Amino acid sequence: QVRLVESGGDSVQAGESLKLACEYSEYGLMNYCVGWFRQAPGKEREGVASTYTGGGSTYYADSVKGRFTISRGNAKNVVYLQMDNVAPEDTAMYYCAAGLRMMYCREDLREDGFHYWGQGTQVTVSS
């Protein structure tokens, strides 16, 4: 069982920055694919970014490339999502999720394989 807790959501103005954190419990000495997903009101949940905690490629949705950065923290068991130059369309509930295999970190950011989810943190961007 992997537990994930998101934090850092807030209400900000367009153009500002925000940093979300995903703290996850460690299951033995495993590495995980950790992804950030978001769901706006009335819309389906979509993948935002993913990274493998053991190192390797990171993936981003086209809508956030160049503005968002996913990174592994220096402290153990935390993954960040740095959100720069946010826009109203970034308003959503943001979730982090974990999959037990590197293969779940993929370019299309599908939810397949992400079996563990946090409760979410709300990001609201006003114009």
PDB file of N, CA and C in Angstrom, residues 12-62:
ATOM      1  N   VAL A  12      -4.473  31.804  -6.646  1.00  0.00           N
ATOM      2  CA  VAL A  12      -3.467  32.754  -7.113  1.00  0.00           C
ATOM      3  C   VAL A  12      -3.982  33.520  -8.321  1.00  0.00           C
ATOM      4  N   GLN A  13      -3.234  34.543  -8.699  1.00  0.00           N
ATOM      5  CA  GLN A  13      -3.558  35.327  -9.884  1.00  0.00           C
ATOM      6  C   GLN A  13      -2.842  34.745 -11.099  1.00  0.00           C
ATOM      7  N   ALA A  14      -3.405  34.962 -12.252  1.00  0.00           N
ATOM      8  CA  ALA A  14      -2.768  34.534 -13.491  1.00  0.00           C
ATOM      9  C   ALA A  14      -1.362  35.116 -13.587  1.00  0.00           C
ATOM     10  N   GLY A  15      -0.432  34.300 -14.041  1.00  0.00           N
ATOM     11  CA  GLY A  15       0.946  34.738 -14.174  1.00  0.00           C
ATOM     12  C   GLY A  15       1.821  34.433 -12.962  1.00  0.00           C
ATOM     13  N   GLU A  16       1.208  34.089 -11.866  1.00  0.00           N
ATOM     14  CA  GLU A  16       1.969  33.796 -10.655  1.00  0.00           C
ATOM     15  C   GLU A  16       2.461  32.346 -10.677  1.00  0.00           C
ATOM     16  N   SER A  17       3.194  31.995  -9.625  1.00  0.00           N
ATOM     17  CA  SER A  17       3.766  30.652  -9.514  1.00  0.00           C
ATOM     18  C   SER A  17       3.214  29.956  -8.283  1.00  0.00           C
ATOM     19  N   LEU A  18       3.273  28.643  -8.332  1.00  0.00           N
ATOM     20  CA  LEU A  18       2.775  27.810  -7.247  1.00  0.00           C
ATOM     21  C   LEU A  18       3.579  26.524  -7.262  1.00  0.00           C
ATOM     22  N   LYS A  19       3.835  25.963  -6.094  1.00  0.00           N
ATOM     23  CA  LYS A  19       4.579  24.709  -6.039  1.00  0.00           C
ATOM     24  C   LYS A  19       3.784  23.694  -5.229  1.00  0.00           C
ATOM     25  N   LEU A  20       3.414  22.620  -5.867  1.00  0.00           N
ATOM     26  CA  LEU A  20       2.705  21.533  -5.207  1.00  0.00           C
ATOM     27  C   LEU A  20       3.690  20.462  -4.766  1.00  0.00           C
ATOM     28  N   ALA A  21       3.371  19.808  -3.662  1.00  0.00           N
ATOM     29  CA  ALA A  21       4.207  18.727  -3.166  1.00  0.00           C
ATOM     30  C   ALA A  21       3.376  17.458  -3.020  1.00  0.00           C
ATOM     31  N   CYS A  22       3.990  16.346  -3.317  1.00  0.00           N
ATOM     32  CA  CYS A  22       3.361  15.039  -3.146  1.00  0.00           C
ATOM     33  C   CYS A  22       4.291  14.203  -2.277  1.00  0.00           C
ATOM     34  N   GLU A  23       3.874  13.969  -1.059  1.00  0.00           N
ATOM     35  CA  GLU A  23       4.646  13.111  -0.169  1.00  0.00           C
ATOM     36  C   GLU A  23       4.038  11.717  -0.213  1.00  0.00           C
ATOM     37  N   TYR A  24       4.887  10.722  -0.402  1.00  0.00           N
ATOM     38  CA  TYR A  24       4.380   9.363  -0.508  1.00  0.00           C
ATOM     39  C   TYR A  24       5.101   8.466   0.485  1.00  0.00           C
ATOM     40  N   SER A  25       4.367   7.510   0.975  1.00  0.00           N
ATOM     41  CA  SER A  25       4.964   6.559   1.898  1.00  0.00           C
ATOM     42  C   SER A  25       5.797   5.572   1.102  1.00  0.00           C
ATOM     43  N   GLU A  26       6.833   5.112   1.721  1.00  0.00           N
ATOM     44  CA  GLU A  26       7.741   4.206   1.029  1.00  0.00           C
ATOM     45  C   GLU A  26       7.354   2.766   1.323  1.00  0.00           C
ATOM     46  N   TYR A  27       7.282   1.963   0.286  1.00  0.00           N
ATOM     47  CA  TYR A  27       6.957   0.551   0.442  1.00  0.00           C
ATOM     48  C   TYR A  27       8.239  -0.232   0.186  1.00  0.00           C
ATOM     49  N   GLY A  28       8.917  -0.575   1.248  1.00  0.00           N
ATOM     50  CA  GLY A  28      10.200  -1.233   1.092  1.00  0.00           C
ATOM     51  C   GLY A  28      11.184  -0.257   0.495  1.00  0.00           C
ATOM     52  N   LEU A  29      11.955  -0.669  -0.471  1.00  0.00           N
ATOM     53  CA  LEU A  29      12.933   0.202  -1.123  1.00  0.00           C
ATOM     54  C   LEU A  29      12.573   0.419  -2.574  1.00  0.00           C
ATOM     55  N   MET A  30      11.293   0.414  -2.857  1.00  0.00           N
ATOM     56  CA  MET A  30      10.856   0.482  -4.233  1.00  0.00           C
ATOM     57  C   MET A  30      10.920   1.898  -4.785  1.00  0.00           C
ATOM     58  N   ASN A  31      11.025   1.978  -6.084  1.00  0.00           N
ATOM     59  CA  ASN A  31      10.826   3.221  -6.800  1.00  0.00           C
ATOM     60  C   ASN A  31       9.453   3.184  -7.472  1.00  0.00           C
ATOM     61  N   TYR A  32       8.950   4.353  -7.761  1.00  0.00           N
ATOM     62  CA  TYR A  32       7.607   4.456  -8.322  1.00  0.00           C
ATOM     63  C   TYR A  32       7.591   5.401  -9.503  1.00  0.00           C
ATOM     64  N   CYS A  33       6.622   5.220 -10.350  1.00  0.00           N
ATOM     65  CA  CYS A  33       6.267   6.266 -11.284  1.00  0.00           C
ATOM     66  C   CYS A  33       5.262   7.150 -10.550  1.00  0.00           C
ATOM     67  N   VAL A  34       5.571   8.408 -10.386  1.00  0.00           N
ATOM     68  CA  VAL A  34       4.669   9.352  -9.725  1.00  0.00           C
ATOM     69  C   VAL A  34       4.170  10.340 -10.769  1.00  0.00           C
ATOM     70  N   GLY A  35       2.884  10.474 -10.822  1.00  0.00           N
ATOM     71  CA  GLY A  35       2.285  11.382 -11.793  1.00  0.00           C
ATOM     72  C   GLY A  35       1.414  12.419 -11.122  1.00  0.00           C
ATOM     73  N   TRP A  36       1.319  13.557 -11.775  1.00  0.00           N
ATOM     74  CA  TRP A  36       0.368  14.590 -11.385  1.00  0.00           C
ATOM     75  C   TRP A  36      -0.763  14.591 -12.403  1.00  0.00           C
ATOM     76  N   PHE A  37      -1.978  14.608 -11.904  1.00  0.00           N
ATOM     77  CA  PHE A  37      -3.177  14.658 -12.727  1.00  0.00           C
ATOM     78  C   PHE A  37      -4.049  15.792 -12.212  1.00  0.00           C
ATOM     79  N   ARG A  38      -4.960  16.249 -13.037  1.00  0.00           N
ATOM     80  CA  ARG A  38      -5.857  17.309 -12.583  1.00  0.00           C
ATOM     81  C   ARG A  38      -7.245  17.113 -13.173  1.00  0.00           C
ATOM     82  N   GLN A  39      -8.208  17.626 -12.446  1.00  0.00           N
ATOM     83  CA  GLN A  39      -9.588  17.551 -12.916  1.00  0.00           C
ATOM     84  C   GLN A  39     -10.270  18.880 -12.647  1.00  0.00           C
ATOM     85  N   ALA A  40     -10.670  19.520 -13.721  1.00  0.00           N
ATOM     86  CA  ALA A  40     -11.409  20.768 -13.632  1.00  0.00           C
ATOM     87  C   ALA A  40     -12.897  20.466 -13.553  1.00  0.00           C
ATOM     88  N   PRO A  41     -13.690  21.377 -12.999  1.00  0.00           N
ATOM     89  CA  PRO A  41     -15.131  21.146 -12.898  1.00  0.00           C
ATOM     90  C   PRO A  41     -15.749  20.845 -14.252  1.00  0.00           C
ATOM     91  N   GLY A  42     -16.505  19.756 -14.317  1.00  0.00           N
ATOM     92  CA  GLY A  42     -17.188  19.411 -15.549  1.00  0.00           C
ATOM     93  C   GLY A  42     -16.314  18.771 -16.607  1.00  0.00           C
ATOM     94  N   LYS A  43     -15.057  18.500 -16.273  1.00  0.00           N
ATOM     95  CA  LYS A  43     -14.137  17.905 -17.249  1.00  0.00           C
ATOM     96  C   LYS A  43     -13.580  16.592 -16.725  1.00  0.00           C
ATOM     97  N   GLU A  44     -13.069  15.800 -17.650  1.00  0.00           N
ATOM     98  CA  GLU A  44     -12.427  14.554 -17.254  1.00  0.00           C
ATOM     99  C   GLU A  44     -11.041  14.836 -16.663  1.00  0.00           C
ATOM    100  N   ARG A  45     -10.630  13.910 -15.847  1.00  0.00           N
ATOM    101  CA  ARG A  45      -9.286  14.039 -15.278  1.00  0.00           C
ATOM    102  C   ARG A  45      -8.258  13.833 -16.389  1.00  0.00           C
ATOM    103  N   GLU A  46      -7.175  14.618 -16.322  1.00  0.00           N
ATOM    104  CA  GLU A  46      -6.146  14.523 -17.351  1.00  0.00           C
ATOM    105  C   GLU A  46      -4.765  14.472 -16.712  1.00  0.00           C
ATOM    106  N   GLY A  47      -3.845  13.847 -17.409  1.00  0.00           N
ATOM    107  CA  GLY A  47      -2.484  13.783 -16.935  1.00  0.00           C
ATOM    108  C   GLY A  47      -1.770  15.105 -17.154  1.00  0.00           C
ATOM    109  N   VAL A  48      -0.943  15.478 -16.203  1.00  0.00           N
ATOM    110  CA  VAL A  48      -0.194  16.733 -16.282  1.00  0.00           C
ATOM    111  C   VAL A  48       1.293  16.458 -16.475  1.00  0.00           C
ATOM    112  N   ALA A  49       1.851  15.590 -15.647  1.00  0.00           N
ATOM    113  CA  ALA A  49       3.279  15.289 -15.716  1.00  0.00           C
ATOM    114  C   ALA A  49       3.557  13.996 -14.952  1.00  0.00           C
ATOM    115  N   SER A  50       4.666  13.361 -15.293  1.00  0.00           N
ATOM    116  CA  SER A  50       5.049  12.172 -14.543  1.00  0.00           C
ATOM    117  C   SER A  50       6.562  12.040 -14.503  1.00  0.00           C
ATOM    118  N   THR A  51       7.048  11.354 -13.494  1.00  0.00           N
ATOM    119  CA  THR A  51       8.473  11.103 -13.340  1.00  0.00           C
ATOM    120  C   THR A  51       8.674   9.813 -12.575  1.00  0.00           C
ATOM    121  N   TYR A  52       9.814   9.149 -12.833  1.00  0.00           N
ATOM    122  CA  TYR A  52      10.121   7.932 -12.117  1.00  0.00           C
ATOM    123  C   TYR A  52      11.082   8.277 -10.986  1.00  0.00           C
ATOM    124  N   THR A  53      10.777   7.840  -9.776  1.00  0.00           N
ATOM    125  CA  THR A  53      11.580   8.259  -8.624  1.00  0.00           C
ATOM    126  C   THR A  53      12.990   7.688  -8.660  1.00  0.00           C
ATOM    127  N   GLY A  54      13.207   6.667  -9.467  1.00  0.00           N
ATOM    128  CA  GLY A  54      14.550   6.115  -9.609  1.00  0.00           C
ATOM    129  C   GLY A  54      15.365   6.802 -10.682  1.00  0.00           C
ATOM    130  N   GLY A  55      14.804   7.862 -11.261  1.00  0.00           N
ATOM    131  CA  GLY A  55      15.517   8.596 -12.302  1.00  0.00           C
ATOM    132  C   GLY A  55      15.019   8.209 -13.681  1.00  0.00           C
ATOM    133  N   GLY A  56      15.280   9.058 -14.655  1.00  0.00           N
ATOM    134  CA  GLY A  56      14.818   8.780 -16.005  1.00  0.00           C
ATOM    135  C   GLY A  56      14.018   9.931 -16.572  1.00  0.00           C
ATOM    136  N   SER A  57      13.268   9.644 -17.609  1.00  0.00           N
ATOM    137  CA  SER A  57      12.556  10.686 -18.341  1.00  0.00           C
ATOM    138  C   SER A  57      11.383  11.240 -17.543  1.00  0.00           C
ATOM    139  N   THR A  58      11.073  12.468 -17.844  1.00  0.00           N
ATOM    140  CA  THR A  58       9.861  13.094 -17.337  1.00  0.00           C
ATOM    141  C   THR A  58       8.968  13.396 -18.530  1.00  0.00           C
ATOM    142  N   TYR A  59       7.674  13.471 -18.276  1.00  0.00           N
ATOM    143  CA  TYR A  59       6.703  13.690 -19.349  1.00  0.00           C
ATOM    144  C   TYR A  59       5.738  14.787 -18.926  1.00  0.00           C
ATOM    145  N   TYR A  60       5.323  15.558 -19.916  1.00  0.00           N
ATOM    146  CA  TYR A  60       4.419  16.667 -19.652  1.00  0.00           C
ATOM    147  C   TYR A  60       3.301  16.691 -20.674  1.00  0.00           C
ATOM    148  N   ALA A  61       2.144  17.149 -20.215  1.00  0.00           N
ATOM    149  CA  ALA A  61       1.069  17.440 -21.159  1.00  0.00           C
ATOM    150  C   ALA A  61       1.458  18.663 -21.979  1.00  0.00           C
ATOM    151  N   ASP A  62       1.028  18.700 -23.212  1.00  0.00           N
ATOM    152  CA  ASP A  62       1.364  19.837 -24.080  1.00  0.00           C
ATOM    153  C   ASP A  62       0.907  21.158 -23.471  1.00  0.00           C
TER     154      ASP A  62
END
